[in-house]
Each structure stands twice: as C-alpha cells, then as structure tokens.
Coordinates of N, CA and C in Angstrom, one line a residue:
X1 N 45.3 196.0 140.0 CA 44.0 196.4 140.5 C 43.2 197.2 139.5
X2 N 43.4 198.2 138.8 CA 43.2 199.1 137.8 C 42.8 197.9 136.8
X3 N 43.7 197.2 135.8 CA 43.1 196.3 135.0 C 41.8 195.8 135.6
X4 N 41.7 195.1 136.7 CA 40.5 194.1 137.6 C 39.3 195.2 137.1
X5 N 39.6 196.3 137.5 CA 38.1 197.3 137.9 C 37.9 197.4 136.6
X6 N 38.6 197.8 135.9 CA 38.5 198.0 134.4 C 37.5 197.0 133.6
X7 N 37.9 195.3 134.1 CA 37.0 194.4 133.5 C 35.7 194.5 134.5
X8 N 35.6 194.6 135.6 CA 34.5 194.8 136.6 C 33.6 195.9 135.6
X9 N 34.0 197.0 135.1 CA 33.1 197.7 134.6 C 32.6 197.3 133.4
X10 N 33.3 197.2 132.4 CA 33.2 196.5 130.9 C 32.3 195.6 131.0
X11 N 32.2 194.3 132.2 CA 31.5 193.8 132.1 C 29.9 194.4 132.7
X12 N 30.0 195.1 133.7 CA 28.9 195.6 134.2 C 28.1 196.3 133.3
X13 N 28.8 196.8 132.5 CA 28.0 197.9 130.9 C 27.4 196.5 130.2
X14 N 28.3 195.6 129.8 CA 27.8 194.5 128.8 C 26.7 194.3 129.1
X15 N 26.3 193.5 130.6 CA 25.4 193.0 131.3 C 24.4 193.6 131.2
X16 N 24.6 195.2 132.0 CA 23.5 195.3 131.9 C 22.5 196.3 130.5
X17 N 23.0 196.2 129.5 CA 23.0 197.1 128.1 C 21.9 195.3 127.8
X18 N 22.8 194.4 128.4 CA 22.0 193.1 127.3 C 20.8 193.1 128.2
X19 N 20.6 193.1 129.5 CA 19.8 192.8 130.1 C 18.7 193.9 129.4
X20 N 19.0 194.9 129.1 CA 17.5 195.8 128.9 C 17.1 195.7 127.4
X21 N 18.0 195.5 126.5 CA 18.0 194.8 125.3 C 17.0 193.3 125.3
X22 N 17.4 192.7 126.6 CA 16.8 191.1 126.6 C 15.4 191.3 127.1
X23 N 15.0 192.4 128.2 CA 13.5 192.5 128.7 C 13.1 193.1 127.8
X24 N 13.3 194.0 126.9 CA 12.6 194.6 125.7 C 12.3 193.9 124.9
X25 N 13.2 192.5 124.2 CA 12.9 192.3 123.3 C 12.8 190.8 123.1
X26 N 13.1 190.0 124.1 CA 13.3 188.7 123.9 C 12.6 188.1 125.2
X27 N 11.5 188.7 125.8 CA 10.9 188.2 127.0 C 10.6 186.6 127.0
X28 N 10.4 186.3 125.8 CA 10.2 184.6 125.2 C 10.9 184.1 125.6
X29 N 12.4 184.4 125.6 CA 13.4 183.6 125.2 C 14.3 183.2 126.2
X30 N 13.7 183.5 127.7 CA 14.4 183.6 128.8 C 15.7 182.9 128.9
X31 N 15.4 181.9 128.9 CA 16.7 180.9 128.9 C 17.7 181.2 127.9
X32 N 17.6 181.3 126.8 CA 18.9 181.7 126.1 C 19.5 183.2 126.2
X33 N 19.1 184.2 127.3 CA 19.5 185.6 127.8 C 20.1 184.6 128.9
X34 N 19.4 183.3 129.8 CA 20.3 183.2 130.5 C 21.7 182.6 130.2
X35 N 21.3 181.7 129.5 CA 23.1 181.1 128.8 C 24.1 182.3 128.4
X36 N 23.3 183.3 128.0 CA 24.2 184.6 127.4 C 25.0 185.3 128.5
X37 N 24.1 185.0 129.5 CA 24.9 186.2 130.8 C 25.5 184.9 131.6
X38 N 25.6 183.4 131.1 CA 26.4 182.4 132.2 C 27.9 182.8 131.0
X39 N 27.9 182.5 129.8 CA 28.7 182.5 129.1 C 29.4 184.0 129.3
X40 N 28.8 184.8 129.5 CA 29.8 186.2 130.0 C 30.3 186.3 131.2
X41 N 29.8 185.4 131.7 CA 30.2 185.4 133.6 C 31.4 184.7 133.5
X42 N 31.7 183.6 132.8 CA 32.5 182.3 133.0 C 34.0 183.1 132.9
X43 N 34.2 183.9 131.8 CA 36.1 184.1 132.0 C 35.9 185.3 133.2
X44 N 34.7 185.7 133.6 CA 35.3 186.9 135.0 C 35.5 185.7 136.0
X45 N 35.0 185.1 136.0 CA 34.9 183.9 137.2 C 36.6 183.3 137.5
X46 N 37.0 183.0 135.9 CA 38.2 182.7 135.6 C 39.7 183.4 136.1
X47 N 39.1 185.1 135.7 CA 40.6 186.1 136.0 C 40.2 186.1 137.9
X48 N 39.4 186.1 138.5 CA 38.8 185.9 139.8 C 39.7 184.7 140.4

C-alpha cells in the first residue's frame, strides 16, 4: 500500500509541476501537454 501512495504522489507532483510549466509556457501547444500527461498516466493505469 505504502509503495501504491508513494507512486500516487510522485505522480501527482510530476503532473501537476508540468501542468503549470505547460499553462505558462506552451499555451500553443495544447495537444502535445496532452500526449505528455496520456503518456504519464499509461504505467499508473498499468500498476492499477
């Protein structure tokens, strides 16, 4: 359970560090912030 939360957080930092990173700086580029956060989702989806 401890490992699980552990990746639950790690990713929640990643996400949302890119997300304010991605509205700051790449408002253009929407679609490839979204492939970035599908591609980070995909192995939590996995250990899930």
């Amino acid at each position: 359970m401890k490992c699980k939360l552990l990746d639950w957080v790690l990713y929640y930092i990643v996400l949302s560090s890119y997300l304010k990173f991605s509205t700051s700086k790449l408002k253009r580029s929407k679609k490839l912030s979204n492939k970035v956060i599908v591609m980070l989702l995909k192995p939590l989806k996995r250990k899930l």
